[in-house]
């Protein structure tokens, strides 16, 4: 996820901004940049790669001045490159902007501004903000005032008008040469905080960026616009009304601050999942309240009509997402789907059919087996490869003909959580897209399901409220040696994923099965008190799943059921239930996985495991 740091005060800003950027490195990034008002002129330095490279650039071409902003970028629009790195400027280079989030209507704004003569130099959505501020400054200043006379209130008004036009999510920091002692920040749905120091103030995406200089923090709310100068902080809402400022004295240490107050990155990332889905949907279904469902997958409707088979390849958690994809795509589009572990597919000599769409799913885009499977498919004359990937510019996105980017932000915990729900979201959207394009769903039905998808983030937030109950349950069950996870239909892969999560971070023996398979062998391992976690949410085959859980209970299992927040017939036959909101059966995996992730996390925590860095595992498996 991108990082923002801004400084205004009596010190030289560049070293302080650079220290802030180093503190933000943990968030993951692909390029970095800084802008400083130096001798009245805005100047910036940007580089691809590590903050250290930017630092070297500054040694060669230093920037001096008391006001500066910096950014670490994690690409969402446009590849990682110097041109796409923040800060971005307007036409004259007098306004600079750093931004986290996604401007949904940036294409429309850019086209409008281009028609007015604005020249753009990047592929980003962010650049429109600088040009829009420029546009409003000109407009507001044209009433008889020369631009050089325009001061803080007009800078504020230009930014206020700008953010009113922006749809989507943003946390921004803006500097303007015409008002050299002021930084303006604004937020909607992306975090932004202000640090109040002695004769100096800070703007940042999280407190870790300035914690070593001040602990007095103002957490901005959606719609806030804040003005910072060396002597003070002013807060307004988007209607221009002044707001009271209430500071919090943050007690976190640096590591806690990086984890947003959570004990581990994994827990933080579990709780970030609603936002990850929201952002992925925002990128996919633009604009969110559109009357028609659009989604870009990089192939035309003629190709969609010809697809005879979809082949999915992936590893680990991404493979489980692919398995859910098989159920969902077949259900909504009727196209036959085959899912393979990439490590098997690459050696399997699977016959390539003419009109096969290959989908490679990977968080990192660097997994050796997944890349090899894609290359193998190409070599054998495969038709179109679609990557579903979280890292812009990764090897997989370069190998594939087209990419759907999940927008989950960097995932730091080795155990994949938010990237998984991002992958599910991509597959849900793809399934609806294919369903409508193939005529199995009408446009209205497609839209109806798209609106159901848009409810998922809130449902996920509701499911996360189970955190405390699951912690208590996990602590009670943490000392058992073996665990079973059961699911059916689109939730069968979630049973596998629940077991994988537990294995990875707690080193306990866990297995996932399709409920109907139990009597074909696995039921033999159930003994008194063995934890069996079953997914029994609203489904056409719920009764069958309930019977599978009753069979386990009858053999002495300790049954925990994940159920829909509605009546079910299991009362008395289970030991505990975890109720989650009701959604379409085929979208439910994005919800049912949450209690299982939390269960794995709290079992591992109770056993004192190294959760973010489990033994024997690496975040990205770049070797075979
Ligand atoms: O980066 P990728 O999604 O390609 O990684 C695939 C697997 O290595 C990954 O999902 C792994 O299974 C995780 N540790 C699961 O939590």
Coordinates of C-alpha atoms and ligand atoms in Angstrom, one line a residue:
X1 CA 0.0 0.0 0.0
X2 CA 1.3 3.5 -0.8
X3 CA 2.7 5.6 2.0
X4 CA 2.5 9.4 2.5
X5 CA 4.6 11.7 4.6
X6 CA 4.5 15.5 4.7
X7 CA 6.5 17.9 6.8
X8 CA 6.2 21.6 7.6
X9 CA 8.3 23.3 10.2
X10 CA 11.5 25.2 11.1
X11 CA 13.8 22.3 10.1
X12 CA 15.2 21.2 6.8
X13 CA 12.3 19.0 5.4
X14 CA 14.1 16.6 3.1
X15 CA 15.9 14.5 5.8
X16 CA 12.7 14.3 7.8
X17 CA 10.6 13.3 4.8
X18 CA 13.2 10.7 3.9
X19 CA 13.2 9.3 7.4
X20 CA 9.4 9.1 7.2
X21 CA 9.6 7.2 3.8
X22 CA 12.0 4.7 5.4
X23 CA 9.5 4.2 8.2
X24 CA 6.9 3.5 5.6
X25 CA 8.9 0.9 3.7
X26 CA 7.3 -1.9 5.6
X27 CA 4.1 -1.3 3.7
X28 CA 5.7 -2.5 0.4
X29 CA 6.2 -0.2 -2.6
X30 CA 7.8 -0.1 -6.0
X31 CA 8.9 3.5 -6.4
X32 CA 9.4 6.6 -4.2
X33 CA 9.4 10.3 -4.6
X34 CA 9.8 13.6 -2.7
X35 CA 8.9 17.3 -3.4
X36 CA 10.2 20.3 -1.5
X37 CA 9.6 24.0 -1.8
X38 CA 13.1 25.1 -2.2
X39 CA 13.9 28.8 -2.5
X40 CA 10.3 29.5 -3.4
X41 CA 10.3 26.8 -6.2
X42 CA 8.7 23.4 -6.1
X43 CA 11.2 20.7 -6.9
X44 CA 10.9 17.0 -6.9
X45 CA 13.0 13.8 -7.2
X46 CA 11.5 10.4 -8.0
X47 CA 13.0 7.0 -8.5
X48 CA 11.9 3.4 -9.2
X49 CA 12.9 0.9 -6.6
X50 CA 14.1 1.4 -3.0
X51 CA 14.0 4.6 -1.0
X52 CA 17.8 4.2 -0.8
X53 CA 18.0 5.0 -4.5
X54 CA 16.0 8.1 -3.9
X55 CA 18.3 9.0 -1.1
X56 CA 21.4 8.7 -3.5
X57 CA 19.6 10.9 -6.0
X58 CA 19.2 13.5 -3.2
X59 CA 22.9 13.3 -2.3
X60 CA 23.7 14.2 -5.9
X61 CA 21.0 16.8 -6.3
X62 CA 19.9 18.0 -2.8
X63 CA 16.7 19.7 -2.0
X64 CA 16.6 22.4 0.7
X65 CA 13.5 23.9 2.3
X66 CA 11.1 23.7 5.3
X67 CA 8.1 22.2 3.5
X68 CA 8.1 18.8 1.8
X69 CA 6.0 15.8 1.0
X70 CA 7.1 12.3 0.1
X71 CA 5.5 9.1 -1.2
X72 CA 6.1 5.4 -1.5
X73 CA 4.0 4.0 -4.4
X74 CA 2.5 0.6 -4.8
X75 CA 1.3 0.7 -8.4
X76 CA -2.4 0.4 -9.2
X77 CA -2.8 2.5 -12.4
X78 CA 0.2 2.3 -14.7
X79 CA 3.4 0.3 -14.3
X80 CA 6.1 1.1 -11.7
X81 CA 8.2 3.8 -13.4
X82 CA 9.7 7.2 -12.7
X83 CA 6.9 8.9 -14.7
X84 CA 4.2 7.2 -12.6
X85 CA 5.9 7.7 -9.3
X86 CA 4.5 10.4 -7.0
X87 CA 4.5 13.4 -6.4
X88 CA 2.6 14.4 -9.5
X89 CA 2.4 17.9 -10.8
X90 CA 0.1 20.2 -12.7
X91 CA 1.1 21.6 -16.2
X92 CA 3.3 24.3 -14.7
X93 CA 5.0 22.2 -12.0
X94 CA 3.7 24.6 -9.3
X95 CA 1.4 22.1 -7.6
X96 CA 2.4 18.7 -6.4
X97 CA 0.2 15.9 -5.1
X98 CA 0.8 12.6 -3.3
X99 CA -2.2 10.3 -3.1
X100 CA -3.2 6.9 -1.8
X101 CA -6.4 5.3 -3.0
X102 CA -8.2 5.1 -6.3
X103 CA -10.0 8.0 -8.1
X104 CA -12.8 6.2 -9.9
X105 CA -13.8 9.0 -12.2
X106 CA -10.2 9.9 -13.2
X107 CA -10.7 9.1 -16.9
X108 CA -13.7 11.4 -17.2
X109 CA -11.8 14.2 -15.4
X110 CA -8.7 13.7 -17.4
X111 CA -10.5 13.9 -20.7
X112 CA -12.3 17.0 -19.6
X113 CA -9.0 18.7 -18.6
X114 CA -7.2 17.5 -21.7
X115 CA -9.9 19.2 -23.8
X116 CA -9.1 22.4 -21.9
X117 CA -5.5 22.0 -22.8
X118 CA -3.9 20.3 -19.8
X119 CA -1.0 18.1 -20.6
X120 CA -0.6 14.8 -18.7
X121 CA 2.7 13.0 -18.2
X122 CA 1.8 9.8 -16.4
X123 CA -0.6 6.9 -16.6
X124 CA -1.9 7.4 -13.0
X125 CA -5.3 8.4 -11.7
X126 CA -3.4 10.7 -9.2
X127 CA -2.2 13.2 -11.8
X128 CA -5.7 14.5 -12.4
X129 CA -5.8 15.9 -8.8
X130 CA -2.8 18.2 -9.5
X131 CA -4.4 19.4 -12.8
X132 CA -7.8 19.8 -11.1
X133 CA -6.3 22.0 -8.4
X134 CA -4.6 24.0 -11.1
X135 CA -7.9 24.4 -13.0
X136 CA -9.7 25.6 -9.8
X137 CA -6.9 28.0 -8.9
X138 CA -7.1 29.6 -12.3
X139 CA -10.9 29.7 -12.1
X140 CA -11.0 31.2 -8.6
X141 CA -8.0 33.5 -9.3
X142 CA -9.5 34.9 -12.6
X143 CA -11.9 37.2 -10.8
X144 CA -9.4 40.1 -11.0
X145 CA -6.7 38.5 -8.9
X146 CA -3.3 37.5 -10.2
X147 CA -2.2 34.0 -9.3
X148 CA 0.7 35.3 -7.2
X149 CA -1.8 37.1 -4.9
X150 CA -3.7 34.0 -4.1
X151 CA -3.1 32.9 -0.6
X152 CA -4.1 30.1 1.8
X153 CA -7.9 30.6 1.7
X154 CA -7.9 30.3 -2.1
X155 CA -5.6 27.3 -2.1
X156 CA -8.0 25.7 0.4
X157 CA -11.0 26.5 -1.8
X158 CA -9.3 25.1 -4.9
X159 CA -8.5 21.9 -3.1
X160 CA -12.0 21.8 -1.6
X161 CA -13.6 22.1 -5.1
X162 CA -11.2 19.5 -6.4
X163 CA -12.1 16.9 -3.8
X164 CA -15.8 17.5 -4.3
X165 CA -15.3 16.3 -7.9
X166 CA -13.4 13.2 -7.0
X167 CA -15.2 9.9 -6.7
X168 CA -13.6 6.9 -5.0
X169 CA -11.1 6.7 -2.2
X170 CA -8.3 9.1 -1.4
X171 CA -5.8 10.3 1.1
X172 CA -3.9 13.3 -0.4
X173 CA -1.2 15.7 0.5
X174 CA -0.9 18.8 -1.7
X175 CA 1.7 21.6 -2.0
X176 CA 1.5 24.7 -4.1
X177 CA 4.3 27.2 -4.8
X178 CA 1.8 30.1 -4.5
X179 CA 1.3 29.3 -0.8
X180 CA 4.7 28.0 0.2
X181 CA 4.2 27.5 4.0
X182 CA 1.1 25.2 3.8
X183 CA 0.4 21.6 3.2
X184 CA -3.2 20.6 2.6
X185 CA -4.4 17.1 3.3
X186 CA -7.8 15.5 2.5
X187 CA -9.2 12.0 3.0
X188 CA -12.1 9.8 2.0
X189 CA -11.9 6.1 2.7
X190 CA -8.1 6.0 2.8
X191 CA -6.4 6.6 6.1
X192 CA -4.6 10.0 6.8
X193 CA -3.3 11.3 10.0
X194 CA -1.8 14.5 11.3
X195 CA 1.0 14.7 13.8
X196 CA 1.3 17.9 15.9
X197 CA 4.8 18.7 17.0
X198 CA 6.7 21.6 18.5
X199 CA 7.0 24.2 15.7
X200 CA 6.5 21.5 13.2
X201 CA 3.6 19.5 11.9
X202 CA 3.2 16.3 9.9
X203 CA 0.8 14.6 7.5
X204 CA 1.0 10.9 6.9
X205 CA -0.8 7.7 5.9
X206 CA 0.0 6.2 9.3
X207 CA 1.6 7.4 12.5
X208 CA 4.7 5.2 12.1
X209 CA 6.0 7.8 9.6
X210 CA 6.4 10.5 12.3
X211 CA 6.2 8.7 15.6
X212 CA 9.8 9.4 16.5
X213 CA 9.0 13.2 16.4
X214 CA 5.6 13.4 17.9
X215 CA 2.9 11.2 19.5
X216 CA 0.2 13.9 19.4
X217 CA -2.1 12.7 16.6
X218 CA -5.2 13.8 14.8
X219 CA -6.9 11.0 13.1
X220 CA -8.8 12.5 10.1
X221 CA -12.4 11.4 9.3
X222 CA -13.9 10.9 5.8
X223 CA -14.6 14.3 4.2
X224 CA -11.9 16.1 6.3
X225 CA -9.6 18.7 4.8
X226 CA -6.7 19.8 6.9
X227 CA -4.3 22.8 6.5
X228 CA -0.9 22.5 8.1
X229 CA 1.7 25.2 8.6
X230 CA 4.6 25.5 11.0
X231 CA 2.6 27.2 13.6
X232 CA -0.8 25.5 13.5
X233 CA -3.3 23.0 12.1
X234 CA -6.8 23.9 10.8
X235 CA -9.5 21.4 10.2
X236 CA -12.5 21.8 7.9
X237 CA -15.2 19.5 6.4
X238 CA -15.8 19.3 2.7
X239 CA -18.5 22.0 2.9
X240 CA -15.8 24.4 4.2
X241 CA -17.1 24.5 7.8
X242 CA -14.4 24.6 10.5
X243 CA -14.2 21.5 12.7
X244 CA -13.0 21.1 16.3
X245 CA -9.7 19.3 16.6
X246 CA -9.3 16.4 19.0
X247 CA -5.9 14.9 19.5
X248 CA -5.0 11.4 20.6
X249 CA -1.8 10.7 22.5
X250 CA -0.6 7.5 20.8
X251 CA 1.2 5.1 23.0
X252 CA 2.2 2.5 20.3
X253 CA 5.8 1.7 19.8
X254 CA 7.2 1.8 16.2
X255 CA 6.4 -1.9 15.5
X256 CA 2.9 -1.6 16.8
X257 CA 2.3 1.5 14.8
X258 CA 3.3 -0.4 11.6
X259 CA 0.8 -3.1 12.4
X260 CA -1.9 -0.4 13.0
X261 CA -2.1 -1.5 16.6
X262 CA -2.7 -5.2 15.7
X263 CA -0.3 -7.8 17.2
X264 CA 0.6 -9.3 13.8
X265 CA 0.4 -8.3 10.2
X266 CA -1.8 -11.3 9.6
X267 CA -4.4 -10.1 12.0
X268 CA -4.2 -6.6 10.5
X269 CA -4.6 -8.0 7.0
X270 CA -7.6 -10.2 8.0
X271 CA -9.2 -7.0 9.2
X272 CA -8.3 -5.2 6.0
X273 CA -10.3 -7.6 3.9
X274 CA -13.4 -5.6 3.5
X275 CA -11.3 -2.7 2.1
X276 CA -9.4 -5.1 -0.1
X277 CA -12.7 -6.3 -1.6
X278 CA -14.1 -2.8 -1.9
X279 CA -11.0 -1.6 -3.7
X280 CA -10.9 -4.6 -6.0
X281 CA -14.6 -4.1 -6.9
X282 CA -14.0 -0.4 -7.3
X283 CA -11.3 -1.2 -9.9
X284 CA -13.6 -3.7 -11.6
X285 CA -17.1 -2.3 -11.5
X286 CA -16.6 1.3 -12.4
X287 CA -18.4 3.4 -11.3
X288 CA -19.8 1.5 -8.3
X289 CA -23.4 2.6 -8.9
X290 CA -23.3 2.2 -12.7
X291 CA -26.5 1.0 -14.4
X292 CA -24.6 -1.5 -16.5
X293 CA -22.0 -3.9 -15.2
X294 CA -18.6 -3.3 -16.9
X295 CA -15.4 -5.1 -16.2
X296 CA -12.1 -5.2 -18.1
X297 CA -10.5 -8.5 -18.6
X298 CA -8.6 -7.8 -21.8
X299 CA -10.4 -10.0 -24.2
X300 CA -13.3 -9.1 -26.5
X301 CA -16.9 -10.4 -26.6
X302 CA -16.1 -12.4 -29.8
X303 CA -13.4 -14.4 -27.9
X304 CA -15.8 -14.9 -24.9
X305 CA -18.3 -16.5 -27.2
X306 CA -15.7 -18.9 -28.6
X307 CA -14.3 -20.1 -25.2
X308 CA -14.7 -23.9 -24.9
X309 CA -12.9 -24.4 -21.7
X310 CA -11.3 -22.4 -18.9
X311 CA -8.1 -23.8 -17.4
X312 CA -7.0 -22.3 -14.0
X313 CA -3.5 -22.7 -12.6
X314 CA -2.2 -21.5 -9.2
X315 CA -0.5 -22.7 -6.0
X316 CA -1.5 -22.8 -2.3
X317 CA -4.1 -20.3 -1.3
X318 CA -4.4 -19.0 -4.8
X319 CA -5.2 -22.5 -5.9
X320 CA -8.1 -22.6 -3.5
X321 CA -9.3 -19.4 -4.9
X322 CA -9.1 -21.1 -8.3
X323 CA -11.2 -24.0 -7.0
X324 CA -13.9 -21.6 -5.9
X325 CA -13.7 -20.0 -9.3
X326 CA -14.5 -23.4 -10.9
X327 CA -17.8 -23.6 -9.0
X328 CA -18.7 -19.9 -9.6
X329 CA -17.7 -19.6 -13.2
X330 CA -19.5 -22.9 -14.2
X331 CA -22.6 -21.8 -12.3
X332 CA -22.9 -18.3 -13.8
X333 CA -21.5 -18.9 -17.3
X334 CA -21.9 -22.6 -18.0
X335 CA -18.3 -22.7 -19.4
X336 CA -16.4 -25.9 -18.3
X337 CA -13.6 -25.1 -15.9
X338 CA -10.6 -27.2 -14.9
X339 CA -8.3 -26.2 -12.0
X340 CA -4.8 -27.5 -11.6
X341 CA -2.0 -27.0 -9.2
X342 CA 0.5 -25.1 -11.3
X343 CA 3.3 -27.5 -10.1
X344 CA 1.3 -30.4 -11.6
X345 CA 0.0 -28.7 -14.7
X346 CA 3.5 -27.8 -15.9
X347 CA 4.4 -31.5 -16.2
X348 CA 1.0 -33.0 -16.9
X349 CA 1.0 -32.8 -20.7
X350 CA -2.6 -31.6 -20.5
X351 CA -3.9 -31.4 -24.1
X352 CA -4.4 -27.8 -25.1
X353 CA -7.8 -27.2 -26.8
X354 CA -8.1 -24.4 -29.3
X355 CA -10.4 -22.0 -27.5
X356 CA -9.1 -22.4 -24.0
X357 CA -8.7 -19.4 -21.7
X358 CA -5.9 -20.0 -19.2
X359 CA -6.3 -18.1 -15.9
X360 CA -3.2 -17.9 -13.7
X361 CA -3.8 -16.7 -10.2
X362 CA -1.1 -15.4 -7.9
X363 CA -0.7 -12.8 -5.2
X364 CA 2.9 -12.1 -5.9
X365 CA 3.1 -12.8 -9.6
X366 CA 6.5 -14.3 -9.0
X367 CA 5.6 -17.9 -8.1
X368 CA 7.9 -20.1 -10.1
X369 CA 5.5 -23.0 -10.7
X370 CA 2.7 -20.6 -11.8
X371 CA 5.0 -18.8 -14.2
X372 CA 6.3 -22.1 -15.6
X373 CA 2.7 -23.4 -16.1
X374 CA 1.9 -20.2 -18.1
X375 CA 5.0 -20.6 -20.2
X376 CA 4.3 -24.3 -20.8
X377 CA 0.8 -23.4 -22.0
X378 CA 2.1 -20.8 -24.3
X379 CA 4.6 -23.2 -25.8
X380 CA 1.8 -25.7 -26.5
X381 CA -0.1 -23.1 -28.4
X382 CA -2.5 -22.0 -25.6
X383 CA -4.7 -19.1 -26.6
X384 CA -5.2 -16.3 -24.1
X385 CA -3.6 -16.1 -20.6
X386 CA -5.4 -13.9 -18.1
X387 CA -3.4 -13.2 -14.9
X388 CA -5.3 -12.4 -11.6
X389 CA -2.5 -10.8 -9.7
X390 CA -1.9 -8.3 -6.8
X391 CA 1.4 -6.9 -7.9
X392 CA 1.5 -4.6 -10.8
X393 CA 4.5 -5.1 -13.1
X394 CA 5.3 -8.6 -11.7
X395 CA 6.7 -11.3 -13.9
X396 CA 3.3 -13.0 -14.3
X397 CA 1.6 -9.8 -15.5
X398 CA 4.4 -9.4 -18.1
X399 CA 3.9 -13.0 -19.3
X400 CA 0.1 -12.9 -19.5
X401 CA -1.8 -11.3 -22.4
X402 CA -4.0 -9.5 -20.0
X403 CA -4.2 -8.9 -16.2
X404 CA -7.0 -8.3 -13.7
X405 CA -5.3 -6.5 -10.8
X406 CA -6.6 -7.3 -7.3
X407 CA -6.2 -4.1 -5.3
X408 CA -5.5 -5.6 -1.9
X409 CA -2.3 -3.6 -1.2
X410 CA 0.9 -5.4 -0.2
X411 CA 0.4 -8.5 1.9
X412 CA 3.2 -8.9 4.5
X413 CA 2.1 -11.9 6.5
X414 CA 3.3 -15.1 4.9
X415 CA -0.2 -16.6 5.3
X416 CA -2.3 -15.2 2.6
X417 CA -5.6 -13.7 3.6
X418 CA -6.6 -10.4 2.0
X419 CA -5.1 -11.4 -1.3
X420 CA -7.3 -14.5 -1.3
X421 CA -10.5 -12.6 -0.9
X422 CA -9.2 -10.2 -3.6
X423 CA -8.8 -13.2 -5.9
X424 CA -12.3 -14.5 -5.1
X425 CA -13.7 -11.0 -5.9
X426 CA -11.9 -11.0 -9.3
X427 CA -13.3 -14.5 -10.1
X428 CA -16.8 -13.5 -9.0
X429 CA -16.7 -10.5 -11.3
X430 CA -15.3 -12.6 -14.1
X431 CA -18.0 -15.2 -13.7
X432 CA -20.7 -12.6 -14.0
X433 CA -19.0 -10.9 -16.9
X434 CA -18.8 -14.3 -18.8
X435 CA -22.4 -15.2 -17.8
X436 CA -23.8 -12.0 -19.3
X437 CA -21.5 -12.2 -22.4
X438 CA -22.6 -15.8 -23.0
X439 CA -26.2 -15.0 -22.5
X440 CA -26.7 -17.3 -19.6
X441 CA -27.5 -14.3 -17.4
X442 CA -29.5 -11.3 -18.7
X443 CA -27.9 -7.9 -18.3
X444 CA -30.4 -7.2 -15.5
X445 CA -29.5 -10.4 -13.7
X446 CA -25.8 -9.6 -14.0
X447 CA -26.4 -6.2 -12.5
X448 CA -28.5 -7.7 -9.7
X449 CA -25.6 -10.0 -8.8
X450 CA -23.1 -7.1 -9.1
X451 CA -25.1 -5.2 -6.5
X452 CA -25.0 -8.3 -4.3
X453 CA -21.2 -8.3 -4.6
X454 CA -21.2 -4.6 -3.6
X455 CA -22.7 -5.7 -0.3
X456 CA -19.9 -8.1 0.5
X457 CA -17.5 -5.5 2.2
X458 CA -20.2 -4.7 4.8
X459 CA -21.1 -8.3 5.3
X460 CA -17.4 -9.0 5.9
X461 CA -17.2 -6.3 8.5
X462 CA -20.1 -8.0 10.2
X463 CA -18.4 -11.3 10.1
X464 CA -15.2 -9.8 11.6
X465 CA -17.2 -8.9 14.7
X466 CA -16.9 -12.6 15.6
X467 CA -13.2 -12.0 16.4
X468 CA -13.7 -12.1 20.2
X469 CA -15.9 -15.3 20.1
X470 CA -13.4 -17.0 17.9
X471 CA -10.5 -16.1 20.0
X472 CA -12.1 -17.6 23.1
X473 CA -13.1 -20.8 21.1
X474 CA -9.6 -21.1 19.6
X475 CA -8.0 -20.8 23.0
X476 CA -10.2 -23.7 24.3
X477 CA -9.3 -25.9 21.3
X478 CA -5.7 -24.9 20.7
X479 CA -4.2 -28.0 22.4
X480 CA -5.9 -30.6 20.3
X481 CA -3.6 -32.4 17.8
X482 CA -5.8 -32.8 14.8
X483 CA -8.5 -30.7 13.1
X484 CA -11.0 -31.4 10.3
X485 CA -12.6 -28.8 8.1
X486 CA -15.7 -29.6 6.1
X487 CA -17.5 -27.8 3.3
X488 CA -19.5 -28.5 0.2
X489 CA -19.9 -26.9 -3.2
X490 CA -18.2 -23.5 -3.4
X491 CA -17.3 -23.9 0.2
X492 CA -15.4 -27.1 -0.2
X493 CA -12.3 -25.2 -1.2
X494 CA -12.8 -23.0 1.9
X495 CA -12.6 -26.1 4.0
X496 CA -9.2 -26.8 2.3
X497 CA -8.2 -23.2 2.9
X498 CA -9.2 -23.3 6.5
X499 CA -7.0 -26.4 7.0
X500 CA -4.1 -24.8 5.1
X501 CA -4.2 -21.7 7.2
X502 CA -4.1 -23.7 10.4
X503 CA -1.2 -25.9 9.2
X504 CA 0.8 -23.0 8.0
X505 CA 0.9 -20.9 11.1
X506 CA 0.2 -23.3 14.0
X507 CA 2.1 -26.4 12.6
X508 CA -0.9 -28.6 13.7
X509 CA -2.3 -31.4 11.6
X510 CA -5.4 -30.2 9.8
X511 CA -7.3 -31.6 6.8
X512 CA -10.1 -30.3 4.7
X513 CA -12.7 -32.5 3.0
X514 CA -15.8 -32.2 1.0
X515 CA -18.6 -33.2 3.4
X516 CA -19.9 -35.9 1.2
X517 CA -16.6 -37.6 1.0
X518 CA -16.3 -38.3 4.8
X519 CA -18.0 -41.7 4.6
X520 CA -15.6 -42.8 1.9
X521 CA -12.7 -42.9 4.4
X522 CA -11.9 -39.8 6.4
X523 CA -14.7 -40.3 9.0
X524 CA -12.6 -43.2 10.4
X525 CA -10.2 -40.7 12.0
X526 CA -12.8 -38.9 14.1
X527 CA -12.5 -39.7 17.8
X528 CA -13.8 -38.2 21.0
X529 CA -13.5 -34.4 21.1
X530 CA -11.8 -34.0 17.7
X531 CA -12.5 -30.4 16.5
X532 CA -14.6 -30.5 13.2
X533 CA -15.2 -27.1 11.7
X534 CA -18.0 -27.3 9.2
X535 CA -19.4 -24.7 6.8
X536 CA -23.2 -24.9 6.8
X537 CA -24.4 -21.6 5.3
X538 CA -27.4 -21.1 3.1
X539 CA -27.1 -23.4 0.1
X540 CA -29.1 -25.6 -2.1
X541 CA -27.5 -28.6 -0.4
X542 CA -27.5 -27.2 3.2
X543 CA -29.4 -30.3 4.4
X544 CA -26.7 -32.6 3.1
X545 CA -24.0 -30.6 4.9
X546 CA -26.0 -30.6 8.1
X547 CA -26.2 -34.4 7.8
X548 CA -22.4 -34.6 7.4
X549 CA -22.0 -32.6 10.6
X550 CA -24.4 -34.8 12.4
X551 CA -22.5 -37.9 11.3
X552 CA -19.3 -36.3 12.8
X553 CA -21.1 -35.4 16.0
X554 CA -22.4 -38.9 16.3
X555 CA -18.8 -40.1 16.4
X556 CA -17.9 -37.8 19.2
X557 CA -16.5 -34.9 17.3
X558 CA -16.5 -31.4 18.8
X559 CA -18.5 -29.7 16.0
X560 CA -18.2 -26.0 15.3
X561 CA -20.6 -24.8 12.5
X562 CA -20.3 -21.7 10.5
X563 CA -23.9 -20.9 9.8
X564 CA -26.0 -18.1 8.1
X565 CA -27.6 -15.6 10.4
X566 CA -30.9 -17.4 10.0
X567 CA -32.6 -20.4 11.3
X568 CA -31.0 -23.8 10.7
X569 CA -31.8 -27.3 11.9
X570 CA -28.6 -28.0 13.7
X571 CA -29.5 -26.9 17.3
X572 CA -28.5 -29.5 19.8
X573 CA -26.3 -31.3 17.3
X574 CA -23.4 -28.9 17.5
X575 CA -21.1 -27.6 20.2
X576 CA -20.7 -24.1 18.9
X577 CA -21.9 -22.0 16.0
X578 CA -20.5 -18.9 14.3
X579 CA -23.2 -16.9 12.5
X580 CA -22.3 -14.8 9.4
X581 CA -24.5 -12.6 7.2
X582 CA -26.5 -14.3 4.4
X583 CA -25.4 -13.7 0.8
X584 CA -25.6 -15.6 -2.4
X585 CA -24.3 -19.1 -2.0
X586 CA -21.7 -18.6 -4.7
X587 CA -20.3 -15.4 -3.1
X588 CA -20.4 -16.8 0.4
X589 CA -16.7 -18.1 0.4
X590 CA -15.6 -14.5 0.8
X591 CA -17.4 -14.6 4.2
X592 CA -17.0 -18.2 5.4
X593 CA -13.2 -18.0 5.1
X594 CA -13.1 -15.2 7.7
X595 CA -13.9 -17.3 10.8
X596 CA -11.5 -19.9 9.6
X597 CA -8.7 -17.4 9.2
X598 CA -9.4 -16.0 12.6
X599 CA -9.5 -19.5 14.1
X600 CA -6.1 -20.4 12.7
X601 CA -4.7 -17.1 13.8
X602 CA -5.9 -17.4 17.4
X603 CA -4.9 -21.1 17.7
X604 CA -1.4 -20.2 16.5
X605 CA -1.3 -17.2 18.9
X606 CA -2.3 -19.4 21.8
X607 CA 0.5 -21.7 20.9
X608 CA 3.0 -18.9 20.8
X609 CA 3.9 -19.4 17.1
X610 CA 5.8 -16.9 14.9
X611 CA 2.6 -16.0 13.0
X612 CA 3.9 -13.6 10.4
X613 CA 7.0 -15.7 9.6
X614 CA 6.0 -19.4 10.0
X615 CA 8.8 -21.9 10.0
X616 CA 9.9 -23.3 6.6
X617 CA 7.8 -20.9 4.6
X618 CA 8.6 -17.9 2.4
X619 CA 6.2 -15.2 1.2
X620 CA 7.0 -15.7 -2.4
X621 CA 8.1 -19.0 -3.7
X622 CA 10.3 -18.1 -6.6
X623 CA 12.1 -21.4 -7.0
X624 CA 10.6 -24.8 -7.9
Ligands
LIG1 O1 2.1 -15.4 -4.6 P1 1.2 -16.6 -4.9 O2 -0.2 -16.3 -4.7 O3 1.5 -17.2 -6.3 O4 1.6 -17.7 -3.9 C1 1.1 -18.9 -3.9 C2 1.3 -19.7 -2.7 O5 2.7 -19.9 -2.5 C3 0.7 -19.0 -1.4 O6 -0.7 -18.8 -1.6 C4 0.9 -19.8 -0.2 O7 0.2 -21.0 -0.2 C5 0.6 -19.0 1.1 N1 1.6 -19.1 2.1 C6 -0.7 -19.4 1.6 O8 -1.0 -18.7 2.8

